[in-house]
Every structure is written in C-alpha cells, then in structure tokens.
Amino acid sequence: MATLVLDFLAIHPFRDGNGRIARLLTTNELLRGGWGVARHVSLEQRIFETKNTYYLALRTSRRAWHDGTHDVWPWIRYLLTVIADAYDDFERKVAAGTELIGTTKHEQARDHILSQAPHAFRLAQIFDALPDISDATIRDAADALRDEGVLTVGRGRGATWRRVDGAKGV
C-alpha cells in the first residue's frame, strides 16, 4: 500500500489534487486491507499535522524514483508512524468513552479537559479529540471551568487555555 501511494505521488498524474487523491487512496487501501483505524481516526488530519515530515519523507523516497534506485523506507516509516499514532489515538478515545458511559456530553467534555487534555491546550485540540461532541458544548464546558477558576484563557480566537495548578477539581 505504501509503495502504491509513493508511486502514485511520483507519477503525479493530475495538475491539481494529487495529494488529496493519494490520501484517499491510502485510506481506501487501509480499509481494504483490514486496517479499521482509518474508519475512526482521520489520517488526513494526522498527515496535515505532520506535513513537514510528510513532505520530507516523500521527497527523500522519490529521489531517483525514475531510475528505479530510490529508497522507499523513509516513506514507509513515515506512513507506519502515522498509522501507529492513529491506533494509539483511537485506543485513548475508546478507553475514555468506556469510562464515560451514562454521562452527558457536557460532563464528558469537562472530564476530558480535566483528565486527558494537555496542561495548556487550544479548544481546536479538544474539538479534534471529541468529534462526537459539538463545539458549542465543549466551549460551554471550558467556559464553566474558567468561571470556576479551574482554567485560565488567553485572548484571541486561537487562545491557549491552561489548567490552574491546585484548583479545585484538578
């Protein structure tokens, strides 16, 4: 699968959209091969978050591709790392979900922020970690924690939120 995608990207058959098609091809081939994580975790998002490493691995593995002397391993290592990280993320989400059965979405968001989110985070990270909870519910939970003095928040749209050390509930 990895070499199929590498070959597709080396051929570069379209003027635009080759990367998107390659990521779709990756997801399709993973699902066909029984790698179910692609159904539950966005590999597209993981690749976007590691795009510098993605481009470096791709560039390194495509070097001398036309001569047939290229090294596929930088690309394969990158892709396997993305897949392994996706499985780790999926495992964390499943573990968190089993502990939260019977609680409201607001309580789930609150619990995640207090027990699983990094000490300093952006709301976008929480939105990504809790795809089944609306952005508004997550914002409401974060605002409630801020009002309780458990969180502080910076200014601006991409503000950083921080847990207050020693605050009640932390």
PDB file of C-alpha atoms in Angstrom:
ATOM      1  CA  MET A   1       0.000   0.000   0.000  1.00  0.00           C
ATOM      2  CA  ALA A   2       2.748   2.446   0.941  1.00  0.00           C
ATOM      3  CA  THR A   3       4.676   1.856  -2.283  1.00  0.00           C
ATOM      4  CA  LEU A   4       1.462   2.132  -4.323  1.00  0.00           C
ATOM      5  CA  VAL A   5       0.856   5.585  -2.847  1.00  0.00           C
ATOM      6  CA  LEU A   6       4.510   6.556  -3.308  1.00  0.00           C
ATOM      7  CA  ASP A   7       4.368   5.507  -6.969  1.00  0.00           C
ATOM      8  CA  PHE A   8       1.131   7.448  -7.464  1.00  0.00           C
ATOM      9  CA  LEU A   9       2.695  10.584  -5.994  1.00  0.00           C
ATOM     10  CA  ALA A  10       5.846  10.129  -8.082  1.00  0.00           C
ATOM     11  CA  ILE A  11       3.796   9.791 -11.282  1.00  0.00           C
ATOM     12  CA  HIS A  12       1.788  12.901 -10.309  1.00  0.00           C
ATOM     13  CA  PRO A  13      -0.949  12.240 -12.895  1.00  0.00           C
ATOM     14  CA  PHE A  14      -3.120  15.305 -12.244  1.00  0.00           C
ATOM     15  CA  ARG A  15      -2.413  19.007 -12.428  1.00  0.00           C
ATOM     16  CA  ASP A  16      -4.013  19.529  -9.027  1.00  0.00           C
ATOM     17  CA  GLY A  17      -5.253  17.302  -6.208  1.00  0.00           C
ATOM     18  CA  ASN A  18      -2.649  14.528  -6.312  1.00  0.00           C
ATOM     19  CA  GLY A  19      -2.054  14.714  -2.552  1.00  0.00           C
ATOM     20  CA  ARG A  20      -5.768  14.549  -1.753  1.00  0.00           C
ATOM     21  CA  ILE A  21      -6.234  11.591  -4.094  1.00  0.00           C
ATOM     22  CA  ALA A  22      -3.182   9.877  -2.570  1.00  0.00           C
ATOM     23  CA  ARG A  23      -4.597  10.274   0.939  1.00  0.00           C
ATOM     24  CA  LEU A  24      -7.949   8.928  -0.243  1.00  0.00           C
ATOM     25  CA  LEU A  25      -6.122   6.016  -1.875  1.00  0.00           C
ATOM     26  CA  THR A  26      -4.247   5.421   1.390  1.00  0.00           C
ATOM     27  CA  THR A  27      -7.475   5.307   3.400  1.00  0.00           C
ATOM     28  CA  ASN A  28      -9.157   3.040   0.836  1.00  0.00           C
ATOM     29  CA  GLU A  29      -6.248   0.593   0.751  1.00  0.00           C
ATOM     30  CA  LEU A  30      -6.001   0.505   4.541  1.00  0.00           C
ATOM     31  CA  LEU A  31      -9.698  -0.305   4.828  1.00  0.00           C
ATOM     32  CA  ARG A  32      -9.456  -2.957   2.103  1.00  0.00           C
ATOM     33  CA  GLY A  33      -6.539  -4.497   3.994  1.00  0.00           C
ATOM     34  CA  GLY A  34      -8.485  -4.653   7.255  1.00  0.00           C
ATOM     35  CA  TRP A  35      -6.853  -1.656   8.965  1.00  0.00           C
ATOM     36  CA  GLY A  36     -10.057  -0.357  10.574  1.00  0.00           C
ATOM     37  CA  VAL A  37      -8.443   2.617  12.287  1.00  0.00           C
ATOM     38  CA  ALA A  38      -8.907   4.607   9.066  1.00  0.00           C
ATOM     39  CA  ARG A  39     -12.654   4.386   9.655  1.00  0.00           C
ATOM     40  CA  HIS A  40     -12.430   6.025  13.101  1.00  0.00           C
ATOM     41  CA  VAL A  41      -9.424   8.372  13.070  1.00  0.00           C
ATOM     42  CA  SER A  42      -8.729  10.937  10.366  1.00  0.00           C
ATOM     43  CA  LEU A  43      -5.433  10.023   8.748  1.00  0.00           C
ATOM     44  CA  GLU A  44      -5.873  13.116   6.585  1.00  0.00           C
ATOM     45  CA  GLN A  45      -5.743  15.275   9.728  1.00  0.00           C
ATOM     46  CA  ARG A  46      -2.720  13.398  11.082  1.00  0.00           C
ATOM     47  CA  ILE A  47      -0.863  13.918   7.795  1.00  0.00           C
ATOM     48  CA  PHE A  48      -1.805  17.600   7.811  1.00  0.00           C
ATOM     49  CA  GLU A  49      -0.468  17.956  11.366  1.00  0.00           C
ATOM     50  CA  THR A  50       2.851  16.378  10.302  1.00  0.00           C
ATOM     51  CA  LYS A  51       3.044  17.897   6.835  1.00  0.00           C
ATOM     52  CA  ASN A  52       6.713  18.909   7.115  1.00  0.00           C
ATOM     53  CA  THR A  53       7.697  15.327   7.907  1.00  0.00           C
ATOM     54  CA  TYR A  54       5.299  14.112   5.199  1.00  0.00           C
ATOM     55  CA  TYR A  55       6.978  16.225   2.525  1.00  0.00           C
ATOM     56  CA  LEU A  56      10.481  15.321   3.723  1.00  0.00           C
ATOM     57  CA  ALA A  57       9.759  11.563   3.658  1.00  0.00           C
ATOM     58  CA  LEU A  58       8.083  11.879   0.265  1.00  0.00           C
ATOM     59  CA  ARG A  59      10.935  13.936  -1.206  1.00  0.00           C
ATOM     60  CA  THR A  60      13.562  11.560   0.192  1.00  0.00           C
ATOM     61  CA  SER A  61      11.835   8.426  -1.098  1.00  0.00           C
ATOM     62  CA  ARG A  62      11.073   9.886  -4.521  1.00  0.00           C
ATOM     63  CA  ARG A  63      14.709  10.823  -5.123  1.00  0.00           C
ATOM     64  CA  ALA A  64      15.959   8.619  -8.015  1.00  0.00           C
ATOM     65  CA  TRP A  65      12.471   7.112  -8.420  1.00  0.00           C
ATOM     66  CA  HIS A  66      12.651   7.449 -12.218  1.00  0.00           C
ATOM     67  CA  ASP A  67      15.907   5.473 -12.225  1.00  0.00           C
ATOM     68  CA  GLY A  68      14.441   2.744 -10.015  1.00  0.00           C
ATOM     69  CA  THR A  69      17.129   3.256  -7.392  1.00  0.00           C
ATOM     70  CA  HIS A  70      15.016   5.132  -4.848  1.00  0.00           C
ATOM     71  CA  ASP A  71      14.747   4.249  -1.158  1.00  0.00           C
ATOM     72  CA  VAL A  72      11.121   3.541  -0.148  1.00  0.00           C
ATOM     73  CA  TRP A  73      11.888   3.222   3.571  1.00  0.00           C
ATOM     74  CA  PRO A  74      11.665   6.889   4.633  1.00  0.00           C
ATOM     75  CA  TRP A  75       8.134   6.977   3.178  1.00  0.00           C
ATOM     76  CA  ILE A  76       7.142   3.604   4.660  1.00  0.00           C
ATOM     77  CA  ARG A  77       8.478   4.581   8.110  1.00  0.00           C
ATOM     78  CA  TYR A  78       6.548   7.868   7.967  1.00  0.00           C
ATOM     79  CA  LEU A  79       3.305   6.182   6.950  1.00  0.00           C
ATOM     80  CA  LEU A  80       3.643   3.432   9.565  1.00  0.00           C
ATOM     81  CA  THR A  81       4.266   6.068  12.236  1.00  0.00           C
ATOM     82  CA  VAL A  82       1.093   7.905  11.206  1.00  0.00           C
ATOM     83  CA  ILE A  83      -0.897   4.664  11.335  1.00  0.00           C
ATOM     84  CA  ALA A  84       0.563   3.623  14.713  1.00  0.00           C
ATOM     85  CA  ASP A  85      -0.193   7.069  16.169  1.00  0.00           C
ATOM     86  CA  ALA A  86      -3.747   6.809  14.807  1.00  0.00           C
ATOM     87  CA  TYR A  87      -4.195   3.465  16.596  1.00  0.00           C
ATOM     88  CA  ASP A  88      -2.844   4.988  19.831  1.00  0.00           C
ATOM     89  CA  ASP A  89      -5.290   7.881  19.489  1.00  0.00           C
ATOM     90  CA  PHE A  90      -8.157   5.504  18.774  1.00  0.00           C
ATOM     91  CA  GLU A  91      -7.266   3.396  21.816  1.00  0.00           C
ATOM     92  CA  ARG A  92      -7.299   6.505  24.046  1.00  0.00           C
ATOM     93  CA  LYS A  93     -10.678   7.544  22.664  1.00  0.00           C
ATOM     94  CA  VAL A  94     -12.163   4.104  23.244  1.00  0.00           C
ATOM     95  CA  ALA A  95     -10.746   3.950  26.777  1.00  0.00           C
ATOM     96  CA  ALA A  96     -12.116   7.400  27.571  1.00  0.00           C
ATOM     97  CA  GLY A  97     -15.512   6.521  26.128  1.00  0.00           C
ATOM     98  CA  THR A  98     -15.920   3.368  28.197  1.00  0.00           C
ATOM     99  CA  GLU A  99     -15.279   5.297  31.400  1.00  0.00           C
ATOM    100  CA  LEU A 100     -17.848   7.934  30.461  1.00  0.00           C
ATOM    101  CA  ILE A 101     -20.881   5.792  29.614  1.00  0.00           C
ATOM    102  CA  GLY A 102     -24.008   7.362  31.085  1.00  0.00           C
ATOM    103  CA  THR A 103     -22.657  10.896  31.425  1.00  0.00           C
ATOM    104  CA  THR A 104     -23.839  13.910  29.473  1.00  0.00           C
ATOM    105  CA  LYS A 105     -21.805  15.351  26.600  1.00  0.00           C
ATOM    106  CA  HIS A 106     -21.049  18.395  28.779  1.00  0.00           C
ATOM    107  CA  GLU A 107     -19.699  16.127  31.545  1.00  0.00           C
ATOM    108  CA  GLN A 108     -17.651  14.142  29.006  1.00  0.00           C
ATOM    109  CA  ALA A 109     -16.085  17.345  27.668  1.00  0.00           C
ATOM    110  CA  ARG A 110     -15.382  18.560  31.191  1.00  0.00           C
ATOM    111  CA  ASP A 111     -13.806  15.252  32.187  1.00  0.00           C
ATOM    112  CA  HIS A 112     -11.644  15.195  29.064  1.00  0.00           C
ATOM    113  CA  ILE A 113     -10.395  18.736  29.666  1.00  0.00           C
ATOM    114  CA  LEU A 114      -9.548  17.943  33.282  1.00  0.00           C
ATOM    115  CA  SER A 115      -8.024  14.491  32.897  1.00  0.00           C
ATOM    116  CA  GLN A 116      -6.799  13.961  29.345  1.00  0.00           C
ATOM    117  CA  ALA A 117      -6.084  17.316  27.721  1.00  0.00           C
ATOM    118  CA  PRO A 118      -2.562  18.731  28.000  1.00  0.00           C
ATOM    119  CA  HIS A 119      -1.945  21.276  30.765  1.00  0.00           C
ATOM    120  CA  ALA A 120      -2.031  24.016  28.084  1.00  0.00           C
ATOM    121  CA  PHE A 121      -4.255  23.480  25.049  1.00  0.00           C
ATOM    122  CA  ARG A 122      -6.328  25.139  22.365  1.00  0.00           C
ATOM    123  CA  LEU A 123     -10.016  24.380  22.012  1.00  0.00           C
ATOM    124  CA  ALA A 124      -9.351  23.045  18.499  1.00  0.00           C
ATOM    125  CA  GLN A 125      -7.402  20.189  20.114  1.00  0.00           C
ATOM    126  CA  ILE A 126     -10.426  19.313  22.257  1.00  0.00           C
ATOM    127  CA  PHE A 127     -12.755  19.542  19.232  1.00  0.00           C
ATOM    128  CA  ASP A 128     -10.499  17.030  17.419  1.00  0.00           C
ATOM    129  CA  ALA A 129     -10.296  14.717  20.422  1.00  0.00           C
ATOM    130  CA  LEU A 130     -14.077  14.694  20.948  1.00  0.00           C
ATOM    131  CA  PRO A 131     -15.620  14.568  17.466  1.00  0.00           C
ATOM    132  CA  ASP A 132     -18.978  13.330  18.755  1.00  0.00           C
ATOM    133  CA  ILE A 133     -19.447  16.399  21.000  1.00  0.00           C
ATOM    134  CA  SER A 134     -20.478  19.715  19.483  1.00  0.00           C
ATOM    135  CA  ASP A 135     -18.056  22.641  19.517  1.00  0.00           C
ATOM    136  CA  ALA A 136     -20.659  24.682  21.423  1.00  0.00           C
ATOM    137  CA  THR A 137     -20.902  22.060  24.196  1.00  0.00           C
ATOM    138  CA  ILE A 138     -17.108  21.896  24.517  1.00  0.00           C
ATOM    139  CA  ARG A 139     -16.890  25.714  24.642  1.00  0.00           C
ATOM    140  CA  ASP A 140     -19.618  25.753  27.299  1.00  0.00           C
ATOM    141  CA  ALA A 141     -17.737  23.176  29.416  1.00  0.00           C
ATOM    142  CA  ALA A 142     -14.480  25.131  29.075  1.00  0.00           C
ATOM    143  CA  ASP A 143     -16.223  28.410  29.940  1.00  0.00           C
ATOM    144  CA  ALA A 144     -17.782  26.797  33.033  1.00  0.00           C
ATOM    145  CA  LEU A 145     -14.363  25.549  34.151  1.00  0.00           C
ATOM    146  CA  ARG A 146     -12.939  29.037  33.582  1.00  0.00           C
ATOM    147  CA  ASP A 147     -15.762  30.557  35.655  1.00  0.00           C
ATOM    148  CA  GLU A 148     -14.974  28.060  38.440  1.00  0.00           C
ATOM    149  CA  GLY A 149     -11.324  29.164  38.383  1.00  0.00           C
ATOM    150  CA  VAL A 150     -10.078  25.789  37.143  1.00  0.00           C
ATOM    151  CA  LEU A 151      -8.954  27.151  33.749  1.00  0.00           C
ATOM    152  CA  THR A 152      -7.486  30.400  32.508  1.00  0.00           C
ATOM    153  CA  VAL A 153      -7.628  31.524  28.915  1.00  0.00           C
ATOM    154  CA  GLY A 154      -5.595  33.918  26.802  1.00  0.00           C
ATOM    155  CA  ARG A 155      -7.024  36.335  24.270  1.00  0.00           C
ATOM    156  CA  GLY A 156      -7.999  35.812  20.673  1.00  0.00           C
ATOM    157  CA  ARG A 157      -9.617  33.156  18.547  1.00  0.00           C
ATOM    158  CA  GLY A 158      -6.785  30.626  18.898  1.00  0.00           C
ATOM    159  CA  ALA A 159      -6.258  31.387  22.579  1.00  0.00           C
ATOM    160  CA  THR A 160      -4.379  28.971  24.791  1.00  0.00           C
ATOM    161  CA  TRP A 161      -6.300  27.547  27.740  1.00  0.00           C
ATOM    162  CA  ARG A 162      -4.416  26.396  30.871  1.00  0.00           C
ATOM    163  CA  ARG A 163      -5.390  24.391  33.907  1.00  0.00           C
ATOM    164  CA  VAL A 164      -4.736  26.255  37.140  1.00  0.00           C
ATOM    165  CA  ASP A 165      -2.427  24.188  39.332  1.00  0.00           C
ATOM    166  CA  GLY A 166      -4.045  23.268  42.646  1.00  0.00           C
ATOM    167  CA  ALA A 167      -7.504  24.470  41.607  1.00  0.00           C
ATOM    168  CA  LYS A 168     -10.489  22.552  42.944  1.00  0.00           C
ATOM    169  CA  GLY A 169     -11.382  19.684  40.622  1.00  0.00           C
ATOM    170  CA  VAL A 170      -7.914  19.406  39.038  1.00  0.00           C
TER     171      VAL A 170
END
